[in-house]
């Protein structure tokens, strides 16, 4: 699993009050600033596109919480499995007790 922007995210977490963005799937995650667009973040096997056209999920990151946008190809169970895979990465240990929501439901 490839992770991009973990240093950026760590700096945001250390600063405290922040909002950031993420795109992710089973291949990895990209964390980036809010002034950039989800659809512009890409790597092999990971591409978000509007209207559920891409292969990745989009999310908004704030202290202690990640809100994930709906994607017609991703069930809640699949999203939960991907989140668990992401949280297994040592680089994302700081997110271990965060709340993740999808389709208006708390996944963890």
Coordinates of C-alpha atoms in Angstrom, one line a residue:
X1 CA 0.0 0.0 0.0
X2 CA 1.4 3.3 -1.1
X3 CA 0.9 6.4 1.2
X4 CA 1.5 9.9 -0.1
X5 CA 1.3 13.1 2.0
X6 CA 1.7 11.4 5.4
X7 CA 4.2 14.0 6.4
X8 CA 1.8 16.8 5.4
X9 CA -0.9 15.0 7.5
X10 CA 1.4 14.6 10.5
X11 CA 2.2 18.4 10.4
X12 CA -1.5 19.2 10.2
X13 CA -2.3 17.0 13.2
X14 CA 0.6 18.5 15.2
X15 CA -0.8 22.0 14.4
X16 CA -4.2 21.0 15.8
X17 CA -7.0 22.9 14.1
X18 CA -7.0 21.9 10.4
X19 CA -9.0 20.7 7.4
X20 CA -7.4 18.5 4.8
X21 CA -8.4 16.1 2.0
X22 CA -7.8 12.5 1.2
X23 CA -8.3 10.1 -1.7
X24 CA -7.8 6.4 -1.1
X25 CA -8.6 2.8 -1.9
X26 CA -7.0 -0.6 -1.3
X27 CA -3.9 0.5 -3.2
X28 CA -3.1 3.4 -0.9
X29 CA -4.0 7.0 0.1
X30 CA -3.0 10.5 -0.8
X31 CA -3.4 13.3 1.9
X32 CA -3.3 16.9 0.6
X33 CA -4.4 20.5 1.3
X34 CA -8.0 21.7 1.0
X35 CA -7.1 24.1 -1.8
X36 CA -6.4 21.2 -4.1
X37 CA -9.0 19.1 -5.8
X38 CA -9.7 15.4 -5.1
X39 CA -9.9 14.7 -8.9
X40 CA -6.3 16.0 -9.4
X41 CA -4.7 13.5 -7.0
X42 CA -3.6 10.3 -8.8
X43 CA -1.2 7.5 -8.6
X44 CA -1.1 4.1 -10.3
X45 CA -4.3 2.2 -9.2
X46 CA -5.8 5.2 -7.5
X47 CA -7.9 7.9 -9.2
X48 CA -10.9 9.8 -7.9
X49 CA -13.4 11.2 -10.4
X50 CA -16.7 13.0 -9.8
X51 CA -19.9 11.1 -10.0
X52 CA -18.4 7.8 -8.7
X53 CA -16.4 7.4 -12.0
X54 CA -13.0 6.8 -10.4
X55 CA -11.4 3.9 -8.6
X56 CA -11.0 5.8 -5.3
X57 CA -12.9 7.3 -2.5
X58 CA -12.7 11.0 -1.5
X59 CA -12.7 12.3 2.1
X60 CA -12.5 15.4 4.2
X61 CA -10.0 15.2 7.1
X62 CA -10.4 17.2 10.3
X63 CA -9.0 16.6 13.8
X64 CA -10.2 13.1 14.9
X65 CA -12.5 12.5 12.0
X66 CA -12.5 11.6 8.3
X67 CA -15.8 12.0 6.4
X68 CA -15.9 9.9 3.3
X69 CA -18.0 10.8 0.2
X70 CA -20.4 8.2 -1.2
X71 CA -19.2 6.1 -4.1
X72 CA -21.6 3.7 -5.8
X73 CA -18.9 1.0 -6.2
X74 CA -17.9 0.9 -2.5
X75 CA -20.1 -0.8 0.1
X76 CA -19.8 0.2 3.7
X77 CA -18.2 -3.2 4.4
X78 CA -15.6 -2.6 1.7
X79 CA -14.8 0.9 3.0
X80 CA -14.4 -0.5 6.5
X81 CA -12.0 -3.1 5.2
X82 CA -9.9 -0.5 3.4
X83 CA -9.8 1.7 6.4
X84 CA -8.6 -1.2 8.5
X85 CA -5.9 -1.8 5.9
X86 CA -4.8 1.8 6.0
X87 CA -4.8 1.9 9.8
X88 CA -2.5 -1.1 9.8
X89 CA 0.2 1.1 8.3
X90 CA 2.6 2.4 11.0
X91 CA 2.7 5.8 9.3
X92 CA -1.0 6.2 10.0
X93 CA -1.0 5.1 13.6
X94 CA -2.1 8.5 14.8
X95 CA -5.5 7.9 13.1
X96 CA -6.1 4.7 15.1
X97 CA -8.8 6.2 17.4
X98 CA -10.4 8.6 14.8
X99 CA -14.0 8.4 13.7
X100 CA -14.7 7.4 10.1
X101 CA -18.1 8.1 8.5
X102 CA -19.5 7.0 5.2
X103 CA -23.0 7.5 3.8
X104 CA -23.9 9.3 7.0
X105 CA -22.9 6.3 9.2
X106 CA -20.1 5.9 11.6
X107 CA -17.9 3.0 10.5
X108 CA -15.5 3.1 13.4

